[in-house]
PDB file of C-alpha atoms and ligand atoms in Angstrom:
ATOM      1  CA  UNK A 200    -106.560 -44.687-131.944  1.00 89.00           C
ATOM      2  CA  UNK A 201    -103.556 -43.371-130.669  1.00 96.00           C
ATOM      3  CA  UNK A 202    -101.356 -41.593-132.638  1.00 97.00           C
ATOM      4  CA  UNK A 203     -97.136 -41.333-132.225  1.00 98.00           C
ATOM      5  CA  UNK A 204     -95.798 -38.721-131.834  1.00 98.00           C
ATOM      6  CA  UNK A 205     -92.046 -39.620-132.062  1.00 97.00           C
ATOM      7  CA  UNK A 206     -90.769 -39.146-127.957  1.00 98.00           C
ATOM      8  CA  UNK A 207     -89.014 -41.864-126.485  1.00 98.00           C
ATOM      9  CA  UNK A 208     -90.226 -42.205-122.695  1.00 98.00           C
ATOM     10  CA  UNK A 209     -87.237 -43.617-121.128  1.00 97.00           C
ATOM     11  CA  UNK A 210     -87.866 -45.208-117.474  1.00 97.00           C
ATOM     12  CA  UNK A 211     -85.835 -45.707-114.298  1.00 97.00           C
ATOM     13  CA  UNK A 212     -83.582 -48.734-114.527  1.00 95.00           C
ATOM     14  CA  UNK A 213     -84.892 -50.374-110.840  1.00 96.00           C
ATOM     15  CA  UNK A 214     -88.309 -49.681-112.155  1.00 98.00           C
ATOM     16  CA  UNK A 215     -90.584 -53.035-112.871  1.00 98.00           C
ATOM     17  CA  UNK A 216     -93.668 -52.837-115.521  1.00 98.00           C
ATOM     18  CA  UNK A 217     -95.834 -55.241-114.354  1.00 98.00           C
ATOM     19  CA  UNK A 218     -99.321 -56.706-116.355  1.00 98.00           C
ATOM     20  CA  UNK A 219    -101.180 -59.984-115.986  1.00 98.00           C
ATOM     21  CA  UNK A 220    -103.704 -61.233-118.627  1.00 98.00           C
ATOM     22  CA  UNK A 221    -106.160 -64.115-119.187  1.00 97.00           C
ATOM     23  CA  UNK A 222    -105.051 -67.132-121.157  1.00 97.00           C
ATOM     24  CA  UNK A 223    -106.428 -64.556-124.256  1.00 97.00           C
ATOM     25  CA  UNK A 224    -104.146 -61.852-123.774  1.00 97.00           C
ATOM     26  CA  UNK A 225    -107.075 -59.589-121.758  1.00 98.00           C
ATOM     27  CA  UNK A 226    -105.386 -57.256-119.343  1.00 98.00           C
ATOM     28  CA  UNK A 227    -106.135 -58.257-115.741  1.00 98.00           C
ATOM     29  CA  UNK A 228    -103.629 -56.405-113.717  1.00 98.00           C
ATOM     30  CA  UNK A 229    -101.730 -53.496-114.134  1.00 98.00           C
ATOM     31  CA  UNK A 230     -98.752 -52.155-111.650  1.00 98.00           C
ATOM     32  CA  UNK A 231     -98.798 -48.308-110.766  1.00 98.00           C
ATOM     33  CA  UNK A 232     -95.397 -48.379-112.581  1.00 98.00           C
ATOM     34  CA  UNK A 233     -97.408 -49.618-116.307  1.00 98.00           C
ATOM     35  CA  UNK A 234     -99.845 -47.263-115.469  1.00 98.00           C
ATOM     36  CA  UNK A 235     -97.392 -44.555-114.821  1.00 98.00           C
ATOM     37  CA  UNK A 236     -95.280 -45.109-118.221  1.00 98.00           C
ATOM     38  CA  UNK A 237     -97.940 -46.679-120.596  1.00 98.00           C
ATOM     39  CA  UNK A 238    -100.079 -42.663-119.590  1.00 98.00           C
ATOM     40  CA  UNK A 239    -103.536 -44.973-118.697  1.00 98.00           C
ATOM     41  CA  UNK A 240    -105.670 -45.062-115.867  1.00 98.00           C
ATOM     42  CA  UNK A 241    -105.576 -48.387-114.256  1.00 98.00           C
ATOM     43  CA  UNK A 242    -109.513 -48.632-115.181  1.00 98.00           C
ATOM     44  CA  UNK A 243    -108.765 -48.139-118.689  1.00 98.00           C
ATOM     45  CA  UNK A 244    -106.851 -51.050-119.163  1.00 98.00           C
ATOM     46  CA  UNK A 245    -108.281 -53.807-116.660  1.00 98.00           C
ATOM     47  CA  UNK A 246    -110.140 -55.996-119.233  1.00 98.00           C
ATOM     48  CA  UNK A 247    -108.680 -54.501-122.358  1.00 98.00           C
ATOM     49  CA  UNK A 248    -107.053 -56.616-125.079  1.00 98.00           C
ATOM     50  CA  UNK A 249    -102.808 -56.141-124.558  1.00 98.00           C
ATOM     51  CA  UNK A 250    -103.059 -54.679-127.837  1.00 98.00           C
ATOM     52  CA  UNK A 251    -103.913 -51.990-126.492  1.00 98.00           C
ATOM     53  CA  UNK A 252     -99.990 -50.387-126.457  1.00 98.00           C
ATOM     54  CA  UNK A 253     -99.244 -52.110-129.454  1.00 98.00           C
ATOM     55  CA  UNK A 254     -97.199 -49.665-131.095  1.00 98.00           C
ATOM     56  CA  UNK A 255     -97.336 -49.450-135.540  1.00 97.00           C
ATOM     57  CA  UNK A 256     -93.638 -50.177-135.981  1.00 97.00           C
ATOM     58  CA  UNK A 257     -93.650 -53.543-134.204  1.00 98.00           C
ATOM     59  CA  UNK A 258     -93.874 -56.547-136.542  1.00 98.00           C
ATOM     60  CA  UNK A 259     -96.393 -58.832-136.187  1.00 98.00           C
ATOM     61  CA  UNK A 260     -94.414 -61.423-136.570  1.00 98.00           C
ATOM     62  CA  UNK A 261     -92.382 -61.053-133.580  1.00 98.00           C
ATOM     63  CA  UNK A 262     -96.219 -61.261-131.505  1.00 98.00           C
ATOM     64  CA  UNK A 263     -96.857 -64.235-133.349  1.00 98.00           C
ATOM     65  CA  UNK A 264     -93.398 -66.026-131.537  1.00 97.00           C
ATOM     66  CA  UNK A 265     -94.577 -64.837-128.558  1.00 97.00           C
ATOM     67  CA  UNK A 266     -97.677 -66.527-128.838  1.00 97.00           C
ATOM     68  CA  UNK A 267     -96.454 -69.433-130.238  1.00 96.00           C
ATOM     69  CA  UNK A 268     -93.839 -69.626-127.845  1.00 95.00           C
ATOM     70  CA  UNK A 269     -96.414 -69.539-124.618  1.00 95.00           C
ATOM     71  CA  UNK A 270     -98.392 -72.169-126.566  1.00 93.00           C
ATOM     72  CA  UNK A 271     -95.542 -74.306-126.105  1.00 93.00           C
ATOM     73  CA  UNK A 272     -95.321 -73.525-122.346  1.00 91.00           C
ATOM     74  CA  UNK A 273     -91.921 -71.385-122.697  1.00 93.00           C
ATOM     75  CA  UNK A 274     -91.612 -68.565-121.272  1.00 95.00           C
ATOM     76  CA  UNK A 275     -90.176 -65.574-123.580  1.00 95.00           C
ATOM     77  CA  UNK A 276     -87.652 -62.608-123.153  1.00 95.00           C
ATOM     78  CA  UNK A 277     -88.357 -59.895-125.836  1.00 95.00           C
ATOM     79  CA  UNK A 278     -87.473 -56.563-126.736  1.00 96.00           C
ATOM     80  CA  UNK A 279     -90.714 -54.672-127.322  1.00 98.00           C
ATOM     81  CA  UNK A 280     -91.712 -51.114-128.761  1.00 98.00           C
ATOM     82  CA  UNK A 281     -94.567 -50.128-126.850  1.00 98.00           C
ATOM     83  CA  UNK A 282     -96.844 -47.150-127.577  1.00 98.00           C
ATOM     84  CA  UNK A 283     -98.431 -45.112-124.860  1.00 98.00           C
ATOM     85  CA  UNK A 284    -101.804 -43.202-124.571  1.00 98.00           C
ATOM     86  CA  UNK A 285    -100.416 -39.749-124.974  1.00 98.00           C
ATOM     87  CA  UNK A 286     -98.317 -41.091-128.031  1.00 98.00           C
ATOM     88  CA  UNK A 287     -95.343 -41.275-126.558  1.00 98.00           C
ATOM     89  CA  UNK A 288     -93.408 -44.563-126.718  1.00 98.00           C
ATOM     90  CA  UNK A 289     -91.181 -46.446-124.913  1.00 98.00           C
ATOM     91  CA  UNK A 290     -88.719 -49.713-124.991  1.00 98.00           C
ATOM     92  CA  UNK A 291     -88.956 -53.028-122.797  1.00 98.00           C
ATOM     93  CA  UNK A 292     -87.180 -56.198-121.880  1.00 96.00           C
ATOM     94  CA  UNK A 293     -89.952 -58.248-121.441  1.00 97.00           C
ATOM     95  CA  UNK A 294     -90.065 -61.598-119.901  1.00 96.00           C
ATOM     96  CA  UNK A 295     -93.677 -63.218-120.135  1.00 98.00           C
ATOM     97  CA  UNK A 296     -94.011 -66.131-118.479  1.00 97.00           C
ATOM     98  CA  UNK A 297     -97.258 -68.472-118.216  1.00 96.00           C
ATOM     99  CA  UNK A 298     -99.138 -69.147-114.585  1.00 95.00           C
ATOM    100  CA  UNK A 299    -100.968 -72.223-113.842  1.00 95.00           C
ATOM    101  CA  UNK A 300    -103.416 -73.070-111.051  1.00 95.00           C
ATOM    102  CA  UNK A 301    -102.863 -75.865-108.936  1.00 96.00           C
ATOM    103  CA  UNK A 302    -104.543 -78.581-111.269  1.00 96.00           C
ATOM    104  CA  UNK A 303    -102.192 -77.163-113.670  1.00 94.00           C
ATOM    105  CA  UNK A 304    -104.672 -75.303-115.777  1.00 95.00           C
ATOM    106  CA  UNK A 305    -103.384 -72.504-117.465  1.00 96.00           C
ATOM    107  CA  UNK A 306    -104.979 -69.512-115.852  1.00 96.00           C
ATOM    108  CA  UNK A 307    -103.120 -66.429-117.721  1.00 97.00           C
ATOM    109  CA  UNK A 308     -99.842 -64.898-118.359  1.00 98.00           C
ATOM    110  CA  UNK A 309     -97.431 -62.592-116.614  1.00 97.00           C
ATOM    111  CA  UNK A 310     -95.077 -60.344-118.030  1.00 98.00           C
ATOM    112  CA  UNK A 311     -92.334 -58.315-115.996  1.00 98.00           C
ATOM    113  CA  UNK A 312     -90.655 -55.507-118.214  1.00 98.00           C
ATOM    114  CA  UNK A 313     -87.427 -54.216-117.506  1.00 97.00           C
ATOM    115  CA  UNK A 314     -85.264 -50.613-119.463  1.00 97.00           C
ATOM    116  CA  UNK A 315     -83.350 -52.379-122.126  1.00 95.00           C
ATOM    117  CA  UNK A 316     -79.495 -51.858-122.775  1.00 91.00           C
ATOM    118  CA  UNK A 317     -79.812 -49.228-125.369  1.00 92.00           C
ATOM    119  CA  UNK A 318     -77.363 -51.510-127.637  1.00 88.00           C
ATOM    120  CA  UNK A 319     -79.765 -54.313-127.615  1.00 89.00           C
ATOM    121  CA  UNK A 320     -82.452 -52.217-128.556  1.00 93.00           C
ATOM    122  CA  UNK A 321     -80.561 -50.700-131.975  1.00 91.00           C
ATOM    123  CA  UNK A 322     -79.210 -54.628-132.140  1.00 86.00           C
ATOM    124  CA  UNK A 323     -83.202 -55.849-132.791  1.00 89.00           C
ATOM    125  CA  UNK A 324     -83.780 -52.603-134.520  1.00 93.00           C
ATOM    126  CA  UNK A 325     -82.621 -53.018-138.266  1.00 93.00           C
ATOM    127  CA  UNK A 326     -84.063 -57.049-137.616  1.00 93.00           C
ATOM    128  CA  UNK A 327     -87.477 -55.374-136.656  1.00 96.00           C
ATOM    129  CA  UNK A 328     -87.898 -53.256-139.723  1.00 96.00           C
ATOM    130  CA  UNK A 329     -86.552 -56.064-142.049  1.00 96.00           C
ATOM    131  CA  UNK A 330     -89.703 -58.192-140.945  1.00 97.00           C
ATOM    132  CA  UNK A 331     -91.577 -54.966-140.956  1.00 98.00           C
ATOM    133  CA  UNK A 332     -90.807 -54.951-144.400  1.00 98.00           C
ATOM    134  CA  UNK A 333     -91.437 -58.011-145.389  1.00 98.00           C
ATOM    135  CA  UNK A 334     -94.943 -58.048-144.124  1.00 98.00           C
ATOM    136  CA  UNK A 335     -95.795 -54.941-145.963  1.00 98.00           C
ATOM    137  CA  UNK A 336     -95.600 -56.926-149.085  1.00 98.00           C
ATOM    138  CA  UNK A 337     -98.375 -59.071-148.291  1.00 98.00           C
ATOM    139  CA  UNK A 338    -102.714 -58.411-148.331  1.00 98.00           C
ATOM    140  CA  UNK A 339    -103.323 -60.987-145.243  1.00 98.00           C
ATOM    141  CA  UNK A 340    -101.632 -60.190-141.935  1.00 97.00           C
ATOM    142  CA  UNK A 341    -101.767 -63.550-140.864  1.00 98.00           C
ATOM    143  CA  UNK A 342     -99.671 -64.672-143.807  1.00 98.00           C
ATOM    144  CA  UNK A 343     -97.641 -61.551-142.967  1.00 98.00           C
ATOM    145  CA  UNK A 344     -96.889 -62.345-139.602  1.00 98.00           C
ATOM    146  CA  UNK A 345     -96.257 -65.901-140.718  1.00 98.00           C
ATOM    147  CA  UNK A 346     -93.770 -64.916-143.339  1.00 98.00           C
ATOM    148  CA  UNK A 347     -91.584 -62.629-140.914  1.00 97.00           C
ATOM    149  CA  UNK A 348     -91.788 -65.048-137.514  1.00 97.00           C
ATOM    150  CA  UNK A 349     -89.966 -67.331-140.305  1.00 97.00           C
ATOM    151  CA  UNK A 350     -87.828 -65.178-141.657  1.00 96.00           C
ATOM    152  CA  UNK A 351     -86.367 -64.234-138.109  1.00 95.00           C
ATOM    153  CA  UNK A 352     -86.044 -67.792-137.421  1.00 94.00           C
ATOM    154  CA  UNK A 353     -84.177 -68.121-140.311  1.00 94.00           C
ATOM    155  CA  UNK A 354     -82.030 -65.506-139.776  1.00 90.00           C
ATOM    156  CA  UNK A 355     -81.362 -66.553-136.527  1.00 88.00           C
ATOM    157  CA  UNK A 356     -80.826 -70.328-137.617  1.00 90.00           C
ATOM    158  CA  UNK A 357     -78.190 -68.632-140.433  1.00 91.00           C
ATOM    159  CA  UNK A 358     -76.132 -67.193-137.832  1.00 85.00           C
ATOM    160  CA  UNK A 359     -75.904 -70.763-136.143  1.00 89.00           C
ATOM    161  CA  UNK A 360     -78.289 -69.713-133.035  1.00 88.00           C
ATOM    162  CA  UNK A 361     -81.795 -70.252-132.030  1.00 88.00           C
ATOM    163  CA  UNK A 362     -83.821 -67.137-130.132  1.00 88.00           C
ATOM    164  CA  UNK A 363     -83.133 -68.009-126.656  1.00 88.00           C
ATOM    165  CA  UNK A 364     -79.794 -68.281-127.118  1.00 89.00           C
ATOM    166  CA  UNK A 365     -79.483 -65.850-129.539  1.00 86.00           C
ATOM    167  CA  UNK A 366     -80.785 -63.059-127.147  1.00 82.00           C
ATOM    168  CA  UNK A 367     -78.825 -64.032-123.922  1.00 83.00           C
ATOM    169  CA  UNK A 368     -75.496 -64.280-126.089  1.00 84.00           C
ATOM    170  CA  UNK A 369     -76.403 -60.684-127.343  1.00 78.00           C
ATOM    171  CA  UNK A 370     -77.527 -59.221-124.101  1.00 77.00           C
ATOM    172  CA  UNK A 371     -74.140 -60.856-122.089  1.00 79.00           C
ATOM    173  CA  UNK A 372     -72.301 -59.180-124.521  1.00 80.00           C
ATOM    174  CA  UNK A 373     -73.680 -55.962-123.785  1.00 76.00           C
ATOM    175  CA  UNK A 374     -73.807 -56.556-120.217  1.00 74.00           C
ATOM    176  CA  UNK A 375     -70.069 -57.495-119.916  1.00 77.00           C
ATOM    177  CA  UNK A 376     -69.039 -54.518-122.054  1.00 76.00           C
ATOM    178  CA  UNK A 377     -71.043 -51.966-119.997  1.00 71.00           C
ATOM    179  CA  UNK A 378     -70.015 -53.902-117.048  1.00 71.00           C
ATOM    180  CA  UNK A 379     -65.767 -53.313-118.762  1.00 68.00           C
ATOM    181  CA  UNK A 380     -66.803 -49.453-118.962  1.00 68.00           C
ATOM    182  CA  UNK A 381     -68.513 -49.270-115.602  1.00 69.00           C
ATOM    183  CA  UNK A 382     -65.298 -50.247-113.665  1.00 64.00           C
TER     184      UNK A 382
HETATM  185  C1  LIG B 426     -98.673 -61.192-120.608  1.00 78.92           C
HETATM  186  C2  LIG B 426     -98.670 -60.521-121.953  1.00 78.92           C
HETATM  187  C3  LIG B 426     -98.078 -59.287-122.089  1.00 78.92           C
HETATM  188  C4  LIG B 426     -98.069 -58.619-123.317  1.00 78.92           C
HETATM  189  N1  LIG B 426     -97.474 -57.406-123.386  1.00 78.92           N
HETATM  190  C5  LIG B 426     -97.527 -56.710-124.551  1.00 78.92           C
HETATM  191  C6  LIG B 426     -96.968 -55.414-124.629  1.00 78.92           C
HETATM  192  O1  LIG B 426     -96.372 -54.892-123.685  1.00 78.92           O
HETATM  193  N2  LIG B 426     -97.083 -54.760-125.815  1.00 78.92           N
HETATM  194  C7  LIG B 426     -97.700 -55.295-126.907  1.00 78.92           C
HETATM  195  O2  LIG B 426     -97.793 -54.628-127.944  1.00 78.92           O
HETATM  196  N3  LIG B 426     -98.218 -56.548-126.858  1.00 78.92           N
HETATM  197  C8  LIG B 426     -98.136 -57.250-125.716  1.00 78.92           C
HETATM  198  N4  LIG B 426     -98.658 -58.524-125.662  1.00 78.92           N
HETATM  199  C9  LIG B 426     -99.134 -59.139-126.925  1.00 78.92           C
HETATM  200  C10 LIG B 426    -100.552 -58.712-127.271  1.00 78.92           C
HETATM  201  O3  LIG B 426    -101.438 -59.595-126.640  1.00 78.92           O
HETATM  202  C11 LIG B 426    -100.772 -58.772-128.801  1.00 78.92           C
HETATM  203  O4  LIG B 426    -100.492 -60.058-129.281  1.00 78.92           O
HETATM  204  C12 LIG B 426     -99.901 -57.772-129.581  1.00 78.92           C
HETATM  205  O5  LIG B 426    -100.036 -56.470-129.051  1.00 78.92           O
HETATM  206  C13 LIG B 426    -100.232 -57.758-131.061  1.00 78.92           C
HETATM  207  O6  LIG B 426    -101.524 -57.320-131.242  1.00 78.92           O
HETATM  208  P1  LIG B 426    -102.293 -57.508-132.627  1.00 78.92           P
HETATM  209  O7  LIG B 426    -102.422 -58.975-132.836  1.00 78.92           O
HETATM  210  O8  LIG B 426    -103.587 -56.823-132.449  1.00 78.92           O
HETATM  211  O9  LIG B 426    -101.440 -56.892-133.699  1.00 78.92           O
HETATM  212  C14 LIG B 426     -98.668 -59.215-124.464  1.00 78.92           C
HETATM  213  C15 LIG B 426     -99.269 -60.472-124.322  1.00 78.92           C
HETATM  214  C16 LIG B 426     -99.250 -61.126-123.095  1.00 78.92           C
HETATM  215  C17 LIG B 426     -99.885 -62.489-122.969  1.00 78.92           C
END
């Protein structure tokens, strides 16, 4: 098990993390780049669960709208902690996106991570611990994840938004503002 140890790796804005999995979330290609930040060997992760840089301080919750979401054949922009081997961790903008063969089988998943804004990552911050929170007070994790997946939806749904929506409003923002300040 890999322990934190607190340091933020931050990466090069035109760099791309790249992984494919299996329809089950088993790691089945790994770019130089996600072998470079995530500190693995490519061998070490080809055929490992994605779990594998899950990092402690992510809900569960916001996994279980991932999954839920590619279940439903979207494809889904996150902002994920990520926890490498030498403990270090590090921020994404993930978009995960599900392949299909020909027949129109579904054959795996993609995901393409990008360096967040650094506002949109203390935007999801204080969100992230509230469902972190929350699923601290319950025994079963699956209950836990279910009870925090909800209560971002309903937070979300209180504000008058939906997630898409909700994080392309808050990432224009950003954008436009360090776009204002770049000029
Ligand atoms: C294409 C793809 C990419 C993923 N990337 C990550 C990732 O970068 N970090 C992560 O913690 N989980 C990622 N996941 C989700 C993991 O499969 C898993 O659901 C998550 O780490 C939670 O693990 P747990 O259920 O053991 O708590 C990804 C899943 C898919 C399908």
């Amino acid at each position: 098990m890999v322990i934190p140890n607190g340091i933020e790796r931050v990466f090069q804005p035109e760099e791309v993390i790249v992984s494919k999995t299996d329809p089950k979330g088993i790691i089945t290609y790994a770019n130089r780049v996600f072998c470079k930040i995530a500190a693995y060997p490519e061998h070490e992760l080809l055929g490992k669960p994605h779990n594998i840089i899950r990092h402690p301080d992510m809900p569960r919750g916001a996994f279980k709208l991932l999954w839920d979401r590619l279940a439903a054949g979207h494809e889904v922009f996150a902002i994920v902690l990520n926890l490498a081997k030498d403990g270090c961790h590090y921020w994404v903008l993930a978009h995960v996106s599900p392949s299909y063969a020909a027949d129109g089988r579904l054959v795996g998943y993609h995901s393409n991570r990008r360096l967040p804004p650094r506002q949109m990552i203390e935007a999801l911050k204080p969100i992230y611990k509230q469902m972190l929170d929350l699923e601290a007070t319950f025994s079963n994790p699956k209950k836990a994840a279910e009870a925090s997946c909800q209560h971002l939806l309903g937070l979300l749904a209180s504000l008058g938004t939906e997630y898409d929506r909700f994080f392309f409003e808050t990432l224009n923002q950003i954008l436009d503002r360090e776009a204002l300040v770049a000029r």
